[in-house]
Coordinates of N, CA and C in Angstrom, one line a residue:
X209 N 0.9 -1.2 0.0 CA 0.0 0.0 0.0 C 0.9 1.2 0.0
X210 N 0.6 2.2 -0.8 CA 1.4 3.4 -0.9 C 0.5 4.6 -1.1
X211 N 0.9 5.7 -0.5 CA 0.1 7.0 -0.7 C 0.9 8.0 -1.6
X212 N 1.9 7.5 -2.3 CA 2.6 8.4 -3.2 C 1.8 8.8 -4.3
X213 N 1.8 10.1 -4.7 CA 1.0 10.7 -5.8 C 1.5 10.1 -7.1
X214 N 0.6 9.9 -8.0 CA 1.0 9.4 -9.4 C 1.1 10.6 -10.3
X215 N 1.9 10.5 -11.4 CA 2.1 11.5 -12.3 C 0.7 11.9 -12.9
X216 N 0.5 13.2 -13.2 CA -0.8 13.6 -13.7 C -1.1 13.0 -15.1
X217 N -0.1 12.7 -15.9 CA -0.3 12.3 -17.2 C -0.5 10.7 -17.3
X218 N -0.4 10.1 -16.1 CA -0.5 8.6 -16.1 C -2.0 8.2 -16.2
X219 N -2.4 7.5 -17.2 CA -3.8 7.1 -17.3 C -4.3 6.0 -16.4
X220 N -5.5 5.6 -16.5 CA -6.1 4.7 -15.6 C -6.2 3.3 -16.2
X221 N -5.7 3.1 -17.4 CA -5.8 1.8 -18.0 C -5.0 0.8 -17.1
X222 N -5.6 -0.4 -17.0 CA -5.0 -1.4 -16.2 C -5.0 -1.1 -14.7
X223 N -5.9 -0.3 -14.3 CA -6.0 0.1 -12.9 C -7.4 0.1 -12.4
X224 N -7.7 -0.4 -11.2 CA -9.0 -0.4 -10.7 C -9.2 0.8 -9.7
X225 N -10.4 1.3 -9.6 CA -10.6 2.5 -8.8 C -11.9 2.3 -7.9
X226 N -11.7 2.5 -6.6 CA -12.8 2.4 -5.7 C -13.0 3.8 -5.1
X227 N -14.2 4.4 -5.4 CA -14.5 5.7 -5.0 C -15.5 5.7 -3.8
X228 N -15.2 6.3 -2.7 CA -16.0 6.3 -1.5 C -16.3 7.7 -1.0
X229 N -17.3 7.8 -0.2 CA -17.7 9.0 0.5 C -16.7 9.4 1.5
X230 N -16.1 10.6 1.5 CA -15.1 11.0 2.4 C -15.6 11.0 3.9
X231 N -16.9 11.1 4.1 CA -17.4 11.2 5.4 C -17.8 9.8 6.0
X232 N -17.4 8.7 5.3 CA -17.7 7.4 5.9 C -17.0 7.2 7.2
X233 N -17.6 6.4 8.1 CA -16.9 6.1 9.4 C -15.5 5.5 9.1
X234 N -14.6 5.6 10.1 CA -13.2 5.1 9.9 C -13.2 3.6 9.7
X235 N -14.1 2.9 10.4 CA -14.2 1.4 10.3 C -14.5 1.0 8.8
X236 N -15.4 1.8 8.2 CA -15.8 1.5 6.8 C -14.7 1.8 5.9
X237 N -14.0 2.9 6.1 CA -12.9 3.3 5.3 C -11.8 2.2 5.3
X238 N -11.6 1.7 6.5 CA -10.6 0.7 6.7 C -11.0 -0.6 6.0
X239 N -12.3 -0.9 6.0 CA -12.8 -2.1 5.3 C -12.6 -1.9 3.8
X240 N -12.8 -0.7 3.3 CA -12.5 -0.4 1.9 C -11.1 -0.6 1.5
X241 N -10.2 -0.2 2.4 CA -8.8 -0.3 2.2 C -8.4 -1.8 2.1
X242 N -8.9 -2.6 3.1 CA -8.6 -4.0 3.1 C -9.1 -4.7 1.9
X243 N -10.3 -4.3 1.4 CA -10.9 -4.9 0.2 C -10.0 -4.5 -1.0
X244 N -9.5 -3.3 -1.1 CA -8.7 -2.9 -2.2 C -7.4 -3.7 -2.2
X245 N -6.8 -3.9 -1.0 CA -5.6 -4.6 -1.0 C -5.8 -6.1 -1.4
X246 N -6.9 -6.7 -1.0 CA -7.2 -8.1 -1.4 C -7.5 -8.1 -2.9
X247 N -8.2 -7.2 -3.4 CA -8.5 -7.1 -4.8 C -7.3 -7.0 -5.7
X248 N -6.3 -6.1 -5.2 CA -5.1 -5.9 -6.0 C -4.3 -7.2 -6.1
X249 N -4.2 -8.0 -5.0 CA -3.5 -9.2 -5.0 C -4.2 -10.2 -5.9
X250 N -5.5 -10.3 -5.9 CA -6.3 -11.3 -6.6 C -6.3 -10.9 -8.1
X251 N -6.4 -9.6 -8.4 CA -6.5 -9.2 -9.8 C -5.1 -9.0 -10.5
X252 N -4.1 -8.8 -9.6 CA -2.8 -8.6 -10.2 C -2.6 -7.2 -10.8
X253 N -3.3 -6.3 -10.3 CA -3.1 -4.9 -10.8 C -3.4 -3.9 -9.7
X254 N -2.9 -2.7 -9.9 CA -3.1 -1.7 -8.8 C -4.6 -1.3 -8.6
X255 N -4.9 -1.0 -7.4 CA -6.2 -0.5 -7.0 C -6.1 0.8 -6.3
X256 N -6.8 1.8 -6.8 CA -6.8 3.2 -6.2 C -8.1 3.3 -5.4
X257 N -7.9 3.8 -4.2 CA -9.1 4.1 -3.3 C -9.1 5.6 -3.2
X258 N -10.2 6.2 -3.6 CA -10.4 7.7 -3.6 C -11.5 8.0 -2.7
X259 N -11.4 8.9 -1.7 CA -12.4 9.4 -0.9 C -12.8 10.8 -1.3
X260 N -14.0 11.0 -1.7 CA -14.4 12.3 -2.3 C -15.7 12.8 -1.6
X261 N -16.0 14.1 -1.7 CA -17.3 14.6 -1.1 C -18.5 13.9 -1.8
X262 N -19.6 13.9 -1.0 CA -20.8 13.2 -1.5 C -21.3 13.8 -2.8
X263 N -21.1 15.2 -2.9 CA -21.5 15.8 -4.2 C -20.8 15.3 -5.4
X264 N -19.5 15.0 -5.2 CA -18.8 14.4 -6.3 C -19.3 13.0 -6.7
X265 N -19.6 12.2 -5.6 CA -20.2 10.9 -5.9 C -21.5 11.0 -6.6
X266 N -22.3 11.9 -6.2 CA -23.6 12.1 -6.8 C -23.5 12.4 -8.3
X267 N -22.5 13.3 -8.6 CA -22.2 13.7 -10.0 C -21.7 12.5 -10.8
X268 N -20.8 11.7 -10.2 CA -20.3 10.5 -10.9 C -21.4 9.5 -11.1
X269 N -22.3 9.3 -10.2 CA -23.3 8.3 -10.3 C -24.3 8.8 -11.4
X270 N -24.6 10.1 -11.5 CA -25.5 10.6 -12.5 C -24.8 10.4 -13.9
X271 N -23.5 10.7 -14.0 CA -22.8 10.5 -15.2 C -22.8 9.1 -15.7
X272 N -22.7 8.1 -14.8 CA -22.7 6.7 -15.2 C -24.1 6.3 -15.7
X273 N -25.1 6.9 -15.0 CA -26.5 6.5 -15.5 C -26.7 7.0 -16.9
X274 N -26.1 8.2 -17.3 CA -26.4 8.7 -18.6 C -25.5 8.0 -19.7
X275 N -24.5 7.4 -19.2 CA -23.6 6.7 -20.2 C -24.1 5.3 -20.5
X276 N -24.6 5.2 -21.8 CA -25.2 3.9 -22.2 C -24.2 2.8 -22.3
X277 N -22.9 3.1 -22.4 CA -21.9 2.0 -22.5 C -21.4 1.6 -21.2
X278 N -21.7 2.3 -20.1 CA -21.3 1.9 -18.8 C -22.0 0.7 -18.2
X279 N -21.3 -0.2 -17.6 CA -21.9 -1.4 -17.0 C -21.8 -1.2 -15.5
X280 N -23.0 -1.2 -14.8 CA -23.0 -1.0 -13.4 C -23.7 -2.2 -12.7
X281 N -23.2 -2.5 -11.5 CA -23.8 -3.5 -10.7 C -23.7 -3.1 -9.2
X282 N -24.8 -3.2 -8.5 CA -24.8 -2.8 -7.1 C -24.9 -4.0 -6.2
X283 N -24.3 -4.0 -5.1 CA -24.3 -5.1 -4.1 C -24.8 -4.7 -2.8
X284 N -25.9 -5.4 -2.3 CA -26.4 -5.1 -1.0 C -25.9 -6.0 0.1
X285 N -25.8 -5.5 1.3 CA -25.3 -6.5 2.4 C -26.2 -7.6 2.5
X286 N -25.7 -8.8 2.9 CA -26.5 -9.9 3.1 C -27.4 -9.7 4.3
X287 N -28.6 -10.3 4.3 CA -29.5 -10.1 5.4 C -29.0 -10.9 6.6
X288 N -29.1 -10.3 7.8 CA -28.7 -11.0 9.0 C -29.8 -11.9 9.5
X289 N -29.5 -13.2 9.5 CA -30.4 -14.2 9.9 C -30.4 -14.5 11.4
X290 N -31.6 -14.9 11.9 CA -31.7 -15.3 13.2 C -31.0 -16.7 13.3
X291 N -29.9 -16.8 14.1 CA -29.1 -18.0 14.2 C -29.9 -19.2 14.6
X292 N -31.1 -19.0 15.2 CA -31.9 -20.1 15.7 C -33.0 -20.5 14.6
X293 N -33.1 -19.7 13.6 CA -34.1 -20.0 12.5 C -33.7 -21.1 11.7
X294 N -34.6 -22.0 11.3 CA -34.2 -23.2 10.5 C -33.8 -22.8 9.1
X295 N -33.0 -23.6 8.5 CA -32.5 -23.4 7.1 C -33.6 -23.4 6.1
X296 N -33.5 -22.7 5.0 CA -34.5 -22.7 4.0 C -34.5 -24.1 3.3
X297 N -35.6 -24.5 2.8 CA -35.7 -25.8 2.3 C -35.3 -25.8 0.8
X298 N -34.5 -26.9 0.4 CA -34.1 -27.0 -1.0 C -35.4 -27.4 -1.8
X299 N -35.5 -27.0 -3.1 CA -36.6 -27.5 -3.9 C -36.7 -29.0 -4.0
X300 N -37.9 -29.5 -3.9 CA -38.1 -30.9 -4.0 C -38.1 -31.4 -5.5
X301 N -37.2 -32.3 -5.8 CA -37.1 -32.7 -7.2 C -37.6 -34.2 -7.3
X302 N -38.1 -34.5 -8.5 CA -38.6 -35.8 -8.8 C -38.0 -36.4 -10.0
X303 N -37.8 -37.7 -10.0 CA -37.3 -38.4 -11.1 C -38.4 -38.8 -12.1
X304 N -38.0 -39.1 -13.3 CA -39.1 -39.4 -14.3 C -40.0 -40.6 -13.9
X305 N -39.5 -41.5 -13.0 CA -40.3 -42.6 -12.6 C -41.2 -42.2 -11.4
X306 N -41.2 -40.9 -11.0 CA -42.1 -40.4 -10.0 C -41.6 -40.5 -8.6
X307 N -40.3 -41.0 -8.4 CA -39.7 -41.1 -7.1 C -38.9 -39.9 -6.8
X308 N -38.6 -39.5 -5.5 CA -37.8 -38.3 -5.2 C -36.4 -38.5 -5.8
X309 N -35.9 -37.4 -6.3 CA -34.5 -37.4 -6.8 C -33.6 -36.9 -5.7
X310 N -33.3 -37.7 -4.7 CA -32.5 -37.3 -3.6 C -31.1 -36.8 -4.0
X311 N -30.5 -37.5 -4.9 CA -29.1 -37.1 -5.3 C -29.0 -35.8 -6.0
X312 N -30.2 -35.3 -6.6 CA -30.1 -34.1 -7.4 C -30.6 -32.9 -6.6
X313 N -31.1 -33.1 -5.4 CA -31.7 -32.0 -4.7 C -30.7 -31.0 -4.1
X314 N -29.4 -31.5 -3.9 CA -28.4 -30.6 -3.2 C -27.2 -30.5 -4.1
X315 N -26.8 -29.3 -4.5 CA -25.5 -29.1 -5.2 C -24.5 -28.4 -4.2
X316 N -25.1 -27.6 -3.2 CA -24.3 -27.0 -2.2 C -25.0 -27.2 -0.9
X317 N -24.3 -26.9 0.2 CA -24.9 -27.1 1.5 C -24.7 -25.8 2.4
X318 N -25.7 -25.5 3.2 CA -25.6 -24.4 4.1 C -24.6 -24.8 5.2
X319 N -24.1 -23.8 5.9 CA -23.1 -24.1 7.0 C -23.8 -24.9 8.1
X320 N -23.1 -25.9 8.6 CA -23.7 -26.6 9.7 C -24.0 -25.8 10.9
X321 N -25.0 -26.1 11.7 CA -25.3 -25.4 12.9 C -24.1 -25.5 13.9
X322 N -23.3 -26.5 13.8 CA -22.1 -26.7 14.6 C -21.2 -25.5 14.3
X323 N -21.2 -24.9 13.1 CA -20.3 -23.8 12.8 C -21.0 -22.5 12.7
X324 N -22.3 -22.4 13.3 CA -23.0 -21.2 13.3 C -24.0 -21.0 12.2
X325 N -24.3 -22.0 11.4 CA -25.3 -21.9 10.3 C -26.7 -22.2 10.9
X326 N -27.7 -22.0 10.0 CA -29.1 -22.3 10.4 C -29.3 -23.8 10.6
X327 N -30.0 -24.2 11.7 CA -30.2 -25.6 11.9 C -31.2 -26.2 10.8
X328 N -31.2 -27.4 10.6 CA -32.1 -28.0 9.7 C -33.6 -27.8 10.1
X329 N -33.8 -27.9 11.4 CA -35.2 -27.8 11.9 C -35.1 -26.7 13.0
X330 N -36.2 -25.9 13.1 CA -36.2 -24.9 14.1 C -36.5 -25.5 15.5
X331 N -36.2 -24.7 16.6 CA -36.4 -25.2 18.0 C -37.8 -25.5 18.3
X332 N -38.8 -24.9 17.5 CA -40.2 -25.2 17.7 C -40.6 -26.5 17.0
X333 N -39.8 -27.0 16.1 CA -40.2 -28.3 15.4 C -39.1 -29.3 15.3
X334 N -38.5 -29.6 16.5 CA -37.4 -30.6 16.4 C -37.9 -32.0 16.0
X335 N -37.0 -32.8 15.5 CA -37.4 -34.1 15.0 C -36.9 -35.1 16.1
X336 N -37.8 -35.6 16.9 CA -37.5 -36.4 18.0 C -37.8 -37.9 17.7
X337 N -37.2 -38.8 18.5 CA -37.5 -40.2 18.3 C -38.9 -40.6 18.6
X338 N -39.5 -41.4 17.8 CA -40.9 -41.9 18.2 C -40.9 -42.6 19.5
X339 N -42.1 -42.5 20.1 CA -42.2 -43.2 21.4 C -43.0 -44.6 21.2
X340 N -42.3 -45.7 21.5 CA -42.9 -47.0 21.4 C -43.6 -47.3 20.1
X341 N -42.9 -47.1 19.0 CA -43.6 -47.3 17.7 C -43.7 -48.8 17.4
X342 N -44.8 -49.2 16.7 CA -45.0 -50.6 16.4 C -44.1 -51.0 15.2
X343 N -43.8 -50.0 14.3 CA -43.0 -50.2 13.1 C -42.4 -48.9 12.7
X344 N -41.6 -48.9 11.6 CA -41.0 -47.7 11.1 C -41.6 -47.1 9.9
X345 N -42.7 -47.8 9.4 CA -43.3 -47.3 8.1 C -42.5 -47.7 7.0
X346 N -42.8 -48.8 6.3 CA -42.0 -49.5 5.3 C -41.7 -48.5 4.2
X347 N -42.6 -47.9 3.6 CA -42.4 -47.0 2.4 C -41.5 -45.9 2.7
X348 N -41.7 -45.2 3.9 CA -40.8 -44.1 4.2 C -39.4 -44.6 4.6
X349 N -39.3 -45.7 5.2 CA -38.0 -46.3 5.6 C -37.2 -46.6 4.3
X350 N -37.9 -47.1 3.3 CA -37.2 -47.4 2.0 C -36.7 -46.1 1.4
X351 N -37.4 -45.0 1.5 CA -37.0 -43.8 0.9 C -35.8 -43.2 1.7
X352 N -35.8 -43.3 3.0 CA -34.7 -42.8 3.8 C -33.4 -43.6 3.4
X353 N -33.6 -44.9 3.3 CA -32.4 -45.7 3.0 C -31.9 -45.3 1.6
X354 N -32.8 -45.2 0.6 CA -32.4 -44.8 -0.7 C -31.8 -43.4 -0.8
X355 N -32.4 -42.5 -0.1 CA -31.9 -41.1 -0.1 C -30.5 -41.0 0.5
X356 N -30.3 -41.7 1.6 CA -29.0 -41.7 2.3 C -27.9 -42.3 1.4
X357 N -28.3 -43.4 0.7 CA -27.3 -44.1 -0.2 C -27.0 -43.1 -1.4
X358 N -28.0 -42.5 -2.0 CA -27.8 -41.7 -3.2 C -27.0 -40.4 -2.8
X359 N -27.1 -39.9 -1.6 CA -26.4 -38.7 -1.3 C -25.0 -38.9 -0.6
X360 N -24.8 -40.1 0.0 CA -23.6 -40.3 0.7 C -22.9 -41.6 0.4
X361 N -23.6 -42.6 -0.2 CA -23.0 -43.9 -0.4 C -22.9 -44.7 0.8
X362 N -23.6 -44.3 1.9 CA -23.6 -45.0 3.2 C -24.8 -46.0 3.2
X363 N -24.6 -47.1 3.8 CA -25.7 -48.1 3.9 C -26.5 -47.9 5.2
X364 N -27.8 -47.9 5.0 CA -28.7 -47.7 6.2 C -29.7 -48.9 6.3
X365 N -30.0 -49.3 7.5 CA -30.9 -50.4 7.7 C -31.7 -50.2 9.0
X366 N -32.9 -50.8 9.0 CA -33.7 -50.7 10.2 C -33.2 -51.7 11.3
X367 N -32.9 -51.2 12.5 CA -32.4 -52.1 13.5 C -33.5 -52.5 14.6
X368 N -34.5 -51.6 14.7 CA -35.6 -51.8 15.6 C -36.7 -50.9 15.2
X369 N -37.9 -51.1 15.6 CA -39.0 -50.2 15.2 C -38.7 -48.7 15.7
X370 N -38.8 -47.8 14.7 CA -38.5 -46.4 15.1 C -37.1 -45.9 14.9
X371 N -36.2 -46.8 14.5 CA -34.8 -46.4 14.4 C -34.2 -46.9 13.1
X372 N -33.3 -46.0 12.5 CA -32.6 -46.4 11.3 C -31.1 -46.2 11.6
X373 N -30.3 -47.2 11.3 CA -28.9 -47.2 11.6 C -28.1 -47.0 10.3
X374 N -27.2 -46.0 10.3 CA -26.3 -45.7 9.1 C -24.9 -46.2 9.5
X375 N -24.4 -47.1 8.7 CA -23.0 -47.6 8.9 C -22.0 -46.6 8.4
X376 N -21.2 -46.1 9.3 CA -20.1 -45.2 9.0 C -18.8 -45.9 8.8
X377 N -17.8 -45.1 8.4 CA -16.4 -45.7 8.2 C -15.7 -46.0 9.5
X378 N -16.1 -45.4 10.6 CA -15.5 -45.6 11.9 C -16.3 -45.1 13.0
X379 N -16.1 -45.6 14.2 CA -16.8 -45.0 15.4 C -16.6 -43.5 15.5
X380 N -15.4 -43.0 15.2 CA -15.2 -41.6 15.3 C -16.0 -40.8 14.3
X381 N -16.2 -41.3 13.1 CA -17.0 -40.6 12.1 C -18.5 -40.6 12.6
X382 N -19.0 -41.8 13.1 CA -20.3 -41.9 13.6 C -20.6 -40.9 14.7
X383 N -19.6 -40.8 15.7 CA -19.8 -39.9 16.8 C -19.8 -38.4 16.4
X384 N -18.9 -38.1 15.4 CA -18.8 -36.7 15.0 C -20.1 -36.3 14.3
X385 N -20.6 -37.2 13.4 CA -21.9 -36.9 12.7 C -23.0 -36.8 13.6
X386 N -23.0 -37.7 14.6 CA -24.1 -37.7 15.6 C -24.2 -36.3 16.3
X387 N -23.0 -35.9 16.8 CA -23.0 -34.6 17.5 C -23.4 -33.4 16.7
X388 N -23.0 -33.4 15.4 CA -23.4 -32.4 14.5 C -24.9 -32.4 14.2
X389 N -25.4 -33.6 14.0 CA -26.9 -33.7 13.7 C -27.7 -33.3 14.9
X390 N -27.4 -33.6 16.1 CA -28.1 -33.2 17.3 C -28.3 -31.7 17.3
X391 N -27.3 -30.9 16.9 CA -27.3 -29.5 16.8 C -28.2 -29.0 15.7
X392 N -28.6 -29.9 14.8 CA -29.6 -29.5 13.7 C -31.0 -29.7 14.2
X393 N -31.2 -30.0 15.5 CA -32.5 -30.2 16.1 C -33.1 -31.5 15.6
X394 N -32.2 -32.5 15.4 CA -32.7 -33.9 15.0 C -32.1 -34.9 16.0
X395 N -32.9 -35.8 16.5 CA -32.3 -36.8 17.5 C -31.4 -37.7 16.8
X396 N -30.4 -38.1 17.5 CA -29.4 -39.1 17.0 C -28.7 -39.7 18.1
X397 N -28.1 -40.9 17.9 CA -27.3 -41.6 18.9 C -26.3 -42.5 18.2
X398 N -25.4 -43.0 18.9 CA -24.3 -43.8 18.3 C -24.3 -45.2 18.8
X399 N -24.0 -46.2 18.0 CA -23.8 -47.6 18.4 C -22.6 -48.1 17.6
X400 N -21.4 -47.9 18.3 CA -20.1 -48.2 17.7 C -19.9 -47.4 16.4
X401 N -19.8 -48.1 15.3 CA -19.6 -47.4 14.0 C -20.9 -47.0 13.3
X402 N -22.0 -47.2 14.0 CA -23.3 -46.9 13.4 C -23.9 -45.6 13.9
X403 N -24.4 -44.8 13.1 CA -25.2 -43.6 13.4 C -26.6 -43.9 13.4
X404 N -27.3 -43.8 14.5 CA -28.7 -44.2 14.7 C -29.6 -43.0 14.7
X405 N -30.6 -43.1 13.8 CA -31.5 -41.9 13.6 C -33.0 -42.4 13.7
X406 N -33.8 -41.4 14.1 CA -35.3 -41.8 14.2 C -35.9 -42.1 12.9
X407 N -36.9 -43.0 12.9 CA -37.6 -43.4 11.7 C -39.0 -43.7 12.1
X408 N -39.8 -42.7 12.3 CA -41.2 -42.9 12.8 C -42.2 -43.4 11.7
X409 N -43.2 -44.1 12.1 CA -44.1 -44.6 11.1 C -45.0 -43.6 10.4
X410 N -45.1 -42.4 11.1 CA -46.0 -41.3 10.5 C -45.1 -40.2 9.8
X411 N -43.9 -40.5 9.6 CA -43.0 -39.5 8.9 C -43.5 -39.2 7.5
X412 N -43.5 -37.9 7.1 CA -43.9 -37.5 5.8 C -42.7 -37.3 4.9
X413 N -42.9 -37.6 3.6 CA -41.8 -37.5 2.6 C -41.2 -36.2 2.6
X414 N -42.0 -35.1 2.5 CA -41.4 -33.7 2.3 C -41.0 -33.1 3.6
X415 N -41.3 -33.7 4.7 CA -41.0 -33.2 6.1 C -39.9 -34.0 6.8
X416 N -40.3 -34.9 7.6 CA -39.3 -35.7 8.4 C -38.3 -36.5 7.6
X417 N -38.8 -37.2 6.5 CA -38.0 -38.0 5.7 C -36.9 -37.1 5.0
X418 N -37.3 -36.0 4.5 CA -36.3 -35.1 3.8 C -35.3 -34.6 4.8
X419 N -35.8 -34.3 6.0 CA -34.9 -33.7 7.1 C -33.8 -34.7 7.4
X420 N -34.2 -36.0 7.6 CA -33.2 -37.0 7.9 C -32.2 -37.2 6.9
X421 N -32.6 -37.2 5.6 CA -31.7 -37.4 4.5 C -30.8 -36.1 4.4
X422 N -31.4 -35.0 4.6 CA -30.6 -33.7 4.5 C -29.5 -33.6 5.6
X423 N -29.8 -34.0 6.8 CA -28.8 -33.8 7.9 C -27.7 -34.8 7.7
X424 N -28.0 -36.0 7.2 CA -27.0 -37.0 6.9 C -26.1 -36.6 5.8
X425 N -26.7 -36.0 4.7 CA -26.0 -35.6 3.6 C -25.1 -34.4 4.0
X426 N -25.6 -33.4 4.7 CA -24.8 -32.3 5.2 C -23.6 -32.7 6.0
X427 N -23.9 -33.5 7.0 CA -22.8 -33.8 7.9 C -21.8 -34.7 7.3
X428 N -22.2 -35.6 6.4 CA -21.3 -36.5 5.7 C -20.4 -35.6 4.7
X429 N -21.0 -34.6 4.1 CA -20.2 -33.7 3.2 C -19.2 -33.0 4.0
X430 N -19.5 -32.5 5.2 CA -18.5 -31.8 6.0 C -17.5 -32.7 6.6
X431 N -17.9 -33.9 6.9 CA -16.9 -34.8 7.4 C -15.8 -35.1 6.4
X432 N -16.3 -35.4 5.2 CA -15.3 -35.7 4.1 C -14.5 -34.5 3.7
X433 N -15.2 -33.3 3.5 CA -14.5 -32.2 2.9 C -13.7 -31.4 3.9
X434 N -14.1 -31.3 5.2 CA -13.5 -30.4 6.1 C -12.8 -31.1 7.3
X435 N -13.3 -32.2 7.8 CA -12.7 -32.9 8.9 C -11.6 -33.8 8.4
X436 N -12.0 -34.9 7.6 CA -11.0 -35.8 7.2 C -10.0 -35.1 6.2
X437 N -10.6 -34.2 5.4 CA -9.8 -33.5 4.4 C -8.7 -32.6 5.1
X438 N -9.1 -31.9 6.2 CA -8.1 -31.1 6.9 C -7.1 -32.0 7.6
X439 N -7.5 -33.1 8.1 CA -6.5 -34.0 8.7 C -5.5 -34.6 7.7
X440 N -6.0 -34.9 6.5 CA -5.0 -35.4 5.5 C -4.1 -34.3 5.0
X441 N -4.6 -33.0 4.9 CA -3.7 -31.9 4.5 C -2.7 -31.6 5.6
X442 N -3.1 -31.8 6.9 CA -2.2 -31.5 8.0 C -1.1 -32.5 8.1

């Protein structure tokens, strides 16, 4: 970073310019400077930060609006979310045969609640284990098994009425995923290398079934990409 003046006849070609209001708070001006430094490193070219009176900014903005060749794009700050609010639901996709396309519903994942992201279910609608169920609901159980397999490659099976066991690669993996899933407001427990999840007979496809598949897919993704990946890199 340098404050040295540039020659008056030096043009702006190959240079980026960030123009700000001179009356911005010091913290915002520092944020602009940090952004410019990062942008210079990423773009590989100098970045000029200019602080000018608001009247100059108004004139510049009006000039850009009149210029039909200028390309403008404005960015608004991201909305601040309630950390306890549940995550938004991914669109429900269907295969040509009429069955849910579990493997195609997620291309990206929200941050885990473990790391400050929105939980899969809100505190007012947690997914708890069924009480004394007679069975697990065959049709919904099959969909949970299929969805977990399609999104993670992990085998799941019914071990007792009301519970579904997912076989993990190790007891450590099962324990880590269990802890992360509980923070998503979904019940879970561990049985050695198996992650045990609720599977109630009255679960609905677009509600509880989808939640179970989502939390397994999310936590499995983070286990592979961030936990085991970081250990291998270290």
